[in-house]
Amino acid sequence: MTATGVASATHFGQGHTEPYARALADGSGTLTLRPDIDHTAAPVDFDVQSWCGEANPLERSLLQSLQGPVLDIGCGPGRLLAAAQRMGLPALGIDTSAEAVRRARARGARALEQSVFAPVPQTGLWQSVILLDGNIGIGGSITSLLRRCGQLIAPHGTLLVEVEDDEDLDTVYSAVLEDSSGNQSEPFRWARTGSVGLASRAQRSEWTVASVQRLQGRVFCRLSPGTGPDRTAV
């Protein structure tokens, strides 16, 4: 559910037997993210039906706390975009998966099939940028992704990031995505981090962590942009 870029040759869940596209087309099932080679990272299971369904009450409340326009990086099949649209909140999603973008557009949402590192409309004007569902791991370089978000966001905007429940988790590895039938993607770089790791990288990337919230078993960090040179770099 990603919009990856220069840090990996293959995008999340893509290539080989295309488990991500298959799962989105079905709208159900479980996808498992696991290390491609020997690594201590635990596997992560994703419920595809929740991605393809409607935003839940918690997610809707998070959206209601944001100002538009909203950029959803790694928008997947567009549940958050659809919810934002119903609220009258202008939003755009980007994702490298053609099937994800197709499904998002079928909901009536605005979505582009592209990398977050490619030119993005309204660069520097997004009041809110969101990285939920583990998308802080896009490309396997959290620092690079944070710096890119710093270029995209408006000067007084908000970056909403979902992180791991384990605040001390901080890892980067080569991963694959696999479905219950054994369909597997090509390897891609991925990262996972908790609030401590995010705070460390945020400081190096001209961000300030404004708050950390634990809500219904999920952890969300709100970041405010700085004014350093990364704000205007292309």
PDB file of C-alpha atoms in Angstrom:
ATOM      1  CA  MET A   1       0.000   0.000   0.000  1.00  0.00           C
ATOM      2  CA  THR A   2       2.791   2.264  -0.927  1.00  0.00           C
ATOM      3  CA  ALA A   3       4.204   4.985  -3.093  1.00  0.00           C
ATOM      4  CA  THR A   4       7.826   4.024  -3.022  1.00  0.00           C
ATOM      5  CA  GLY A   5      10.816   5.587  -4.723  1.00  0.00           C
ATOM      6  CA  VAL A   6      14.535   5.596  -5.213  1.00  0.00           C
ATOM      7  CA  ALA A   7      15.405   3.491  -2.176  1.00  0.00           C
ATOM      8  CA  SER A   8      14.153   0.206  -3.697  1.00  0.00           C
ATOM      9  CA  ALA A   9      14.123  -1.376  -7.134  1.00  0.00           C
ATOM     10  CA  THR A  10      10.795  -3.114  -6.539  1.00  0.00           C
ATOM     11  CA  HIS A  11       7.644  -1.614  -5.069  1.00  0.00           C
ATOM     12  CA  PHE A  12       5.644  -2.967  -2.122  1.00  0.00           C
ATOM     13  CA  GLY A  13       3.967  -6.267  -2.965  1.00  0.00           C
ATOM     14  CA  GLN A  14       4.659  -6.039  -6.692  1.00  0.00           C
ATOM     15  CA  GLY A  15       6.433  -8.267  -9.197  1.00  0.00           C
ATOM     16  CA  HIS A  16       6.713 -12.059  -9.443  1.00  0.00           C
ATOM     17  CA  THR A  17       3.148 -13.403  -8.907  1.00  0.00           C
ATOM     18  CA  GLU A  18       1.672 -10.050  -7.804  1.00  0.00           C
ATOM     19  CA  PRO A  19       0.063 -10.903  -4.446  1.00  0.00           C
ATOM     20  CA  TYR A  20      -0.894  -7.295  -3.705  1.00  0.00           C
ATOM     21  CA  ALA A  21      -2.787  -6.724  -6.958  1.00  0.00           C
ATOM     22  CA  ARG A  22      -4.462 -10.142  -6.663  1.00  0.00           C
ATOM     23  CA  ALA A  23      -5.620  -9.436  -3.108  1.00  0.00           C
ATOM     24  CA  LEU A  24      -6.975  -5.988  -3.960  1.00  0.00           C
ATOM     25  CA  ALA A  25      -8.846  -7.404  -6.951  1.00  0.00           C
ATOM     26  CA  ASP A  26     -10.487  -9.968  -4.633  1.00  0.00           C
ATOM     27  CA  GLY A  27     -11.050  -7.414  -1.876  1.00  0.00           C
ATOM     28  CA  SER A  28     -10.346  -9.941   0.864  1.00  0.00           C
ATOM     29  CA  GLY A  29      -7.772 -12.278   2.354  1.00  0.00           C
ATOM     30  CA  THR A  30      -4.586 -11.858   4.347  1.00  0.00           C
ATOM     31  CA  LEU A  31      -1.241 -10.607   3.104  1.00  0.00           C
ATOM     32  CA  THR A  32       1.912 -11.310   5.090  1.00  0.00           C
ATOM     33  CA  LEU A  33       4.972  -9.070   5.088  1.00  0.00           C
ATOM     34  CA  ARG A  34       8.068 -11.042   6.037  1.00  0.00           C
ATOM     35  CA  PRO A  35      11.836 -10.839   5.632  1.00  0.00           C
ATOM     36  CA  ASP A  36      13.161 -12.103   2.316  1.00  0.00           C
ATOM     37  CA  ILE A  37      16.326 -13.450   3.937  1.00  0.00           C
ATOM     38  CA  ASP A  38      17.387 -14.374   7.450  1.00  0.00           C
ATOM     39  CA  HIS A  39      16.353 -11.455   9.652  1.00  0.00           C
ATOM     40  CA  THR A  40      14.898 -11.045  13.121  1.00  0.00           C
ATOM     41  CA  ALA A  41      11.908  -8.969  11.974  1.00  0.00           C
ATOM     42  CA  ALA A  42       8.622 -10.663  12.818  1.00  0.00           C
ATOM     43  CA  PRO A  43       6.092 -11.220  10.029  1.00  0.00           C
ATOM     44  CA  VAL A  44       3.224  -8.734   9.785  1.00  0.00           C
ATOM     45  CA  ASP A  45      -0.261  -9.746   8.645  1.00  0.00           C
ATOM     46  CA  PHE A  46      -2.511  -7.303   6.792  1.00  0.00           C
ATOM     47  CA  ASP A  47      -6.290  -7.662   6.535  1.00  0.00           C
ATOM     48  CA  VAL A  48      -7.084  -6.807   2.925  1.00  0.00           C
ATOM     49  CA  GLN A  49     -10.809  -6.460   3.585  1.00  0.00           C
ATOM     50  CA  SER A  50     -10.126  -3.601   6.012  1.00  0.00           C
ATOM     51  CA  TRP A  51      -8.102  -1.831   3.321  1.00  0.00           C
ATOM     52  CA  CYS A  52     -10.843  -2.290   0.736  1.00  0.00           C
ATOM     53  CA  GLY A  53     -13.676  -1.437   3.122  1.00  0.00           C
ATOM     54  CA  GLU A  54     -14.637   1.857   4.728  1.00  0.00           C
ATOM     55  CA  ALA A  55     -12.511   3.936   7.075  1.00  0.00           C
ATOM     56  CA  ASN A  56     -13.310   3.009  10.670  1.00  0.00           C
ATOM     57  CA  PRO A  57     -14.518   5.514  13.301  1.00  0.00           C
ATOM     58  CA  LEU A  58     -10.993   6.076  14.635  1.00  0.00           C
ATOM     59  CA  GLU A  59      -9.651   6.824  11.168  1.00  0.00           C
ATOM     60  CA  ARG A  60     -12.537   9.164  10.447  1.00  0.00           C
ATOM     61  CA  SER A  61     -11.856  11.043  13.676  1.00  0.00           C
ATOM     62  CA  LEU A  62      -8.207  11.418  12.684  1.00  0.00           C
ATOM     63  CA  LEU A  63      -9.233  12.839   9.322  1.00  0.00           C
ATOM     64  CA  GLN A  64     -11.630  15.257  11.012  1.00  0.00           C
ATOM     65  CA  SER A  65      -8.696  16.641  13.012  1.00  0.00           C
ATOM     66  CA  LEU A  66      -6.792  17.549   9.839  1.00  0.00           C
ATOM     67  CA  GLN A  67      -6.953  20.523   7.512  1.00  0.00           C
ATOM     68  CA  GLY A  68      -7.128  20.162   3.751  1.00  0.00           C
ATOM     69  CA  PRO A  69      -5.814  19.676   1.260  1.00  0.00           C
ATOM     70  CA  VAL A  70      -4.671  16.218   2.379  1.00  0.00           C
ATOM     71  CA  LEU A  71      -2.063  14.059   0.641  1.00  0.00           C
ATOM     72  CA  ASP A  72      -2.362  10.320   1.376  1.00  0.00           C
ATOM     73  CA  ILE A  73       0.971   8.667   0.566  1.00  0.00           C
ATOM     74  CA  GLY A  74       0.499   4.991  -0.227  1.00  0.00           C
ATOM     75  CA  CYS A  75      -3.268   5.441  -0.447  1.00  0.00           C
ATOM     76  CA  GLY A  76      -4.014   1.855  -1.486  1.00  0.00           C
ATOM     77  CA  PRO A  77      -7.631   1.275  -2.558  1.00  0.00           C
ATOM     78  CA  GLY A  78      -8.645   4.643  -1.138  1.00  0.00           C
ATOM     79  CA  ARG A  79     -10.671   4.111   2.028  1.00  0.00           C
ATOM     80  CA  LEU A  80      -9.233   7.249   3.650  1.00  0.00           C
ATOM     81  CA  LEU A  81      -9.653   9.273   0.476  1.00  0.00           C
ATOM     82  CA  ALA A  82     -13.313   8.267   0.241  1.00  0.00           C
ATOM     83  CA  ALA A  83     -13.880   9.215   3.876  1.00  0.00           C
ATOM     84  CA  ALA A  84     -12.178  12.577   3.381  1.00  0.00           C
ATOM     85  CA  GLN A  85     -14.318  13.237   0.327  1.00  0.00           C
ATOM     86  CA  ARG A  86     -17.512  12.588   2.292  1.00  0.00           C
ATOM     87  CA  MET A  87     -16.308  15.109   4.890  1.00  0.00           C
ATOM     88  CA  GLY A  88     -15.733  17.721   2.212  1.00  0.00           C
ATOM     89  CA  LEU A  89     -11.985  17.516   2.829  1.00  0.00           C
ATOM     90  CA  PRO A  90     -10.009  17.889  -0.432  1.00  0.00           C
ATOM     91  CA  ALA A  91      -7.603  14.966  -0.744  1.00  0.00           C
ATOM     92  CA  LEU A  92      -5.289  13.278  -3.225  1.00  0.00           C
ATOM     93  CA  GLY A  93      -3.774   9.820  -2.983  1.00  0.00           C
ATOM     94  CA  ILE A  94      -0.627   8.461  -4.591  1.00  0.00           C
ATOM     95  CA  ASP A  95       0.303   4.796  -4.929  1.00  0.00           C
ATOM     96  CA  THR A  96       2.589   2.794  -7.208  1.00  0.00           C
ATOM     97  CA  SER A  97       0.025  -0.003  -7.602  1.00  0.00           C
ATOM     98  CA  ALA A  98      -2.196   0.283 -10.680  1.00  0.00           C
ATOM     99  CA  GLU A  99      -4.857  -1.912  -9.055  1.00  0.00           C
ATOM    100  CA  ALA A 100      -4.873   0.208  -5.889  1.00  0.00           C
ATOM    101  CA  VAL A 101      -5.300   3.403  -7.887  1.00  0.00           C
ATOM    102  CA  ARG A 102      -8.020   1.813 -10.027  1.00  0.00           C
ATOM    103  CA  ARG A 103      -9.995   0.844  -6.932  1.00  0.00           C
ATOM    104  CA  ALA A 104      -9.498   4.267  -5.334  1.00  0.00           C
ATOM    105  CA  ARG A 105     -10.777   6.009  -8.452  1.00  0.00           C
ATOM    106  CA  ALA A 106     -13.748   3.627  -8.585  1.00  0.00           C
ATOM    107  CA  ARG A 107     -14.770   5.103  -5.212  1.00  0.00           C
ATOM    108  CA  GLY A 108     -14.719   8.545  -6.784  1.00  0.00           C
ATOM    109  CA  ALA A 109     -11.430   9.502  -5.119  1.00  0.00           C
ATOM    110  CA  ARG A 110      -8.562  11.407  -6.722  1.00  0.00           C
ATOM    111  CA  ALA A 111      -5.517   9.156  -6.981  1.00  0.00           C
ATOM    112  CA  LEU A 112      -2.337   9.075  -9.052  1.00  0.00           C
ATOM    113  CA  GLU A 113      -0.267   6.018  -9.957  1.00  0.00           C
ATOM    114  CA  GLN A 114       3.220   7.257  -9.125  1.00  0.00           C
ATOM    115  CA  SER A 115       6.084   7.339  -6.658  1.00  0.00           C
ATOM    116  CA  VAL A 116       6.141   9.827  -3.813  1.00  0.00           C
ATOM    117  CA  PHE A 117       9.610  10.771  -5.043  1.00  0.00           C
ATOM    118  CA  ALA A 118       8.276  11.768  -8.471  1.00  0.00           C
ATOM    119  CA  PRO A 119       6.885  15.290  -8.984  1.00  0.00           C
ATOM    120  CA  VAL A 120       3.670  15.677  -6.952  1.00  0.00           C
ATOM    121  CA  PRO A 121       0.977  18.275  -7.709  1.00  0.00           C
ATOM    122  CA  GLN A 122       0.742  21.194  -5.258  1.00  0.00           C
ATOM    123  CA  THR A 123       4.196  20.519  -3.827  1.00  0.00           C
ATOM    124  CA  GLY A 124       4.726  22.692  -0.765  1.00  0.00           C
ATOM    125  CA  LEU A 125       0.998  23.394  -0.383  1.00  0.00           C
ATOM    126  CA  TRP A 126      -0.360  20.277   1.344  1.00  0.00           C
ATOM    127  CA  GLN A 127      -1.761  21.214   4.744  1.00  0.00           C
ATOM    128  CA  SER A 128      -1.820  17.582   5.849  1.00  0.00           C
ATOM    129  CA  VAL A 129       0.244  14.593   4.735  1.00  0.00           C
ATOM    130  CA  ILE A 130      -0.593  11.122   6.024  1.00  0.00           C
ATOM    131  CA  LEU A 131       1.449   7.927   6.290  1.00  0.00           C
ATOM    132  CA  LEU A 132      -0.777   5.257   7.845  1.00  0.00           C
ATOM    133  CA  ASP A 133      -0.873   1.438   7.656  1.00  0.00           C
ATOM    134  CA  GLY A 134       2.905   1.118   7.970  1.00  0.00           C
ATOM    135  CA  ASN A 135       3.663   3.410   5.043  1.00  0.00           C
ATOM    136  CA  ILE A 136       6.422   5.127   7.017  1.00  0.00           C
ATOM    137  CA  GLY A 137       8.411   2.095   5.815  1.00  0.00           C
ATOM    138  CA  ILE A 138       8.171   3.041   2.138  1.00  0.00           C
ATOM    139  CA  GLY A 139      11.467   2.560   0.321  1.00  0.00           C
ATOM    140  CA  GLY A 140      13.329   1.333   3.388  1.00  0.00           C
ATOM    141  CA  SER A 141      14.631   4.789   4.320  1.00  0.00           C
ATOM    142  CA  ILE A 142      12.548   6.662   6.867  1.00  0.00           C
ATOM    143  CA  THR A 143      14.902   9.644   6.781  1.00  0.00           C
ATOM    144  CA  SER A 144      14.600   9.974   2.993  1.00  0.00           C
ATOM    145  CA  LEU A 145      10.827   9.716   3.192  1.00  0.00           C
ATOM    146  CA  LEU A 146      10.594  12.325   5.949  1.00  0.00           C
ATOM    147  CA  ARG A 147      12.756  14.703   3.937  1.00  0.00           C
ATOM    148  CA  ARG A 148      10.538  14.206   0.908  1.00  0.00           C
ATOM    149  CA  CYS A 149       7.435  14.876   3.003  1.00  0.00           C
ATOM    150  CA  GLY A 150       9.124  18.061   4.189  1.00  0.00           C
ATOM    151  CA  GLN A 151       9.249  19.231   0.582  1.00  0.00           C
ATOM    152  CA  LEU A 152       5.592  18.395  -0.036  1.00  0.00           C
ATOM    153  CA  ILE A 153       3.956  19.887   3.045  1.00  0.00           C
ATOM    154  CA  ALA A 154       2.865  23.486   3.619  1.00  0.00           C
ATOM    155  CA  PRO A 155       4.959  25.562   6.065  1.00  0.00           C
ATOM    156  CA  HIS A 156       2.506  25.132   8.950  1.00  0.00           C
ATOM    157  CA  GLY A 157       1.118  21.752   7.945  1.00  0.00           C
ATOM    158  CA  THR A 158       0.794  18.463   9.831  1.00  0.00           C
ATOM    159  CA  LEU A 159       2.387  15.118   9.020  1.00  0.00           C
ATOM    160  CA  LEU A 160       0.379  12.257  10.546  1.00  0.00           C
ATOM    161  CA  VAL A 161       2.404   9.042  10.852  1.00  0.00           C
ATOM    162  CA  GLU A 162       1.338   5.660  12.194  1.00  0.00           C
ATOM    163  CA  VAL A 163       4.204   3.825  13.905  1.00  0.00           C
ATOM    164  CA  GLU A 164       4.702   0.464  15.601  1.00  0.00           C
ATOM    165  CA  ASP A 165       3.262  -0.257  19.033  1.00  0.00           C
ATOM    166  CA  ASP A 166       6.765  -1.161  20.254  1.00  0.00           C
ATOM    167  CA  GLU A 167       8.301   2.275  20.699  1.00  0.00           C
ATOM    168  CA  ASP A 168      11.854   0.887  20.550  1.00  0.00           C
ATOM    169  CA  LEU A 169      11.433  -1.125  17.348  1.00  0.00           C
ATOM    170  CA  ASP A 170      13.658   0.266  14.599  1.00  0.00           C
ATOM    171  CA  THR A 171      14.644  -1.928  11.671  1.00  0.00           C
ATOM    172  CA  VAL A 172      15.269  -1.946   7.919  1.00  0.00           C
ATOM    173  CA  TYR A 173      15.326  -5.101   5.815  1.00  0.00           C
ATOM    174  CA  SER A 174      14.612  -6.758   2.483  1.00  0.00           C
ATOM    175  CA  ALA A 175      11.004  -7.980   2.563  1.00  0.00           C
ATOM    176  CA  VAL A 176       8.516  -9.886   0.448  1.00  0.00           C
ATOM    177  CA  LEU A 177       4.727  -9.863   0.496  1.00  0.00           C
ATOM    178  CA  GLU A 178       2.930 -13.203   0.338  1.00  0.00           C
ATOM    179  CA  ASP A 179      -0.699 -14.326   0.265  1.00  0.00           C
ATOM    180  CA  SER A 180      -2.276 -17.461   1.729  1.00  0.00           C
ATOM    181  CA  SER A 181      -2.004 -19.250  -1.643  1.00  0.00           C
ATOM    182  CA  GLY A 182       1.754 -18.772  -1.799  1.00  0.00           C
ATOM    183  CA  ASN A 183       1.796 -15.953  -4.341  1.00  0.00           C
ATOM    184  CA  GLN A 184       4.847 -13.864  -3.566  1.00  0.00           C
ATOM    185  CA  SER A 185       6.226 -10.490  -4.627  1.00  0.00           C
ATOM    186  CA  GLU A 186       9.735  -9.596  -5.629  1.00  0.00           C
ATOM    187  CA  PRO A 187      11.906  -8.467  -2.674  1.00  0.00           C
ATOM    188  CA  PHE A 188      11.727  -4.789  -1.732  1.00  0.00           C
ATOM    189  CA  ARG A 189      13.324  -2.610   0.937  1.00  0.00           C
ATOM    190  CA  TRP A 190      11.130  -1.896   3.942  1.00  0.00           C
ATOM    191  CA  ALA A 191      11.433  -0.175   7.303  1.00  0.00           C
ATOM    192  CA  ARG A 192       9.529  -0.373  10.579  1.00  0.00           C
ATOM    193  CA  THR A 193       9.887   1.951  13.538  1.00  0.00           C
ATOM    194  CA  GLY A 194       8.303   2.966  16.802  1.00  0.00           C
ATOM    195  CA  SER A 195       7.937   6.450  18.217  1.00  0.00           C
ATOM    196  CA  VAL A 196      11.522   6.602  19.518  1.00  0.00           C
ATOM    197  CA  GLY A 197      13.068   5.790  16.141  1.00  0.00           C
ATOM    198  CA  LEU A 198      10.742   8.204  14.383  1.00  0.00           C
ATOM    199  CA  ALA A 199      11.627  11.015  16.780  1.00  0.00           C
ATOM    200  CA  SER A 200      15.347  10.468  16.183  1.00  0.00           C
ATOM    201  CA  ARG A 201      14.965  10.621  12.414  1.00  0.00           C
ATOM    202  CA  ALA A 202      12.523  13.509  12.599  1.00  0.00           C
ATOM    203  CA  GLN A 203      15.097  15.649  14.367  1.00  0.00           C
ATOM    204  CA  ARG A 204      17.658  14.939  11.631  1.00  0.00           C
ATOM    205  CA  SER A 205      15.084  15.717   8.925  1.00  0.00           C
ATOM    206  CA  GLU A 206      13.919  19.152  10.115  1.00  0.00           C
ATOM    207  CA  TRP A 207      10.728  17.883  11.807  1.00  0.00           C
ATOM    208  CA  THR A 208       9.358  18.339  15.314  1.00  0.00           C
ATOM    209  CA  VAL A 209       7.247  15.614  16.926  1.00  0.00           C
ATOM    210  CA  ALA A 210       4.278  17.559  18.282  1.00  0.00           C
ATOM    211  CA  SER A 211       2.401  14.622  19.835  1.00  0.00           C
ATOM    212  CA  VAL A 212       2.265  10.841  20.205  1.00  0.00           C
ATOM    213  CA  GLN A 213      -1.159   9.240  20.668  1.00  0.00           C
ATOM    214  CA  ARG A 214      -2.023   5.641  21.548  1.00  0.00           C
ATOM    215  CA  LEU A 215      -5.541   4.995  20.319  1.00  0.00           C
ATOM    216  CA  GLN A 216      -7.300   1.630  20.180  1.00  0.00           C
ATOM    217  CA  GLY A 217      -4.082  -0.330  19.957  1.00  0.00           C
ATOM    218  CA  ARG A 218      -2.523   1.913  17.309  1.00  0.00           C
ATOM    219  CA  VAL A 219       0.107   4.639  17.681  1.00  0.00           C
ATOM    220  CA  PHE A 220       0.004   7.941  15.794  1.00  0.00           C
ATOM    221  CA  CYS A 221       2.605  10.715  15.741  1.00  0.00           C
ATOM    222  CA  ARG A 222       1.927  14.260  14.580  1.00  0.00           C
ATOM    223  CA  LEU A 223       4.909  16.116  13.197  1.00  0.00           C
ATOM    224  CA  SER A 224       5.408  19.786  12.358  1.00  0.00           C
ATOM    225  CA  PRO A 225       7.835  20.865   9.611  1.00  0.00           C
ATOM    226  CA  GLY A 226      10.938  22.928  10.168  1.00  0.00           C
ATOM    227  CA  THR A 227      12.303  25.693   7.960  1.00  0.00           C
ATOM    228  CA  GLY A 228      15.625  24.193   6.859  1.00  0.00           C
ATOM    229  CA  PRO A 229      16.942  23.739   3.313  1.00  0.00           C
ATOM    230  CA  ASP A 230      15.081  20.432   2.819  1.00  0.00           C
ATOM    231  CA  ARG A 231      11.841  22.416   2.662  1.00  0.00           C
ATOM    232  CA  THR A 232      12.661  23.732  -0.787  1.00  0.00           C
ATOM    233  CA  ALA A 233      14.893  21.033  -2.273  1.00  0.00           C
ATOM    234  CA  VAL A 234      13.522  19.265  -5.336  1.00  0.00           C
TER     235      VAL A 234
END
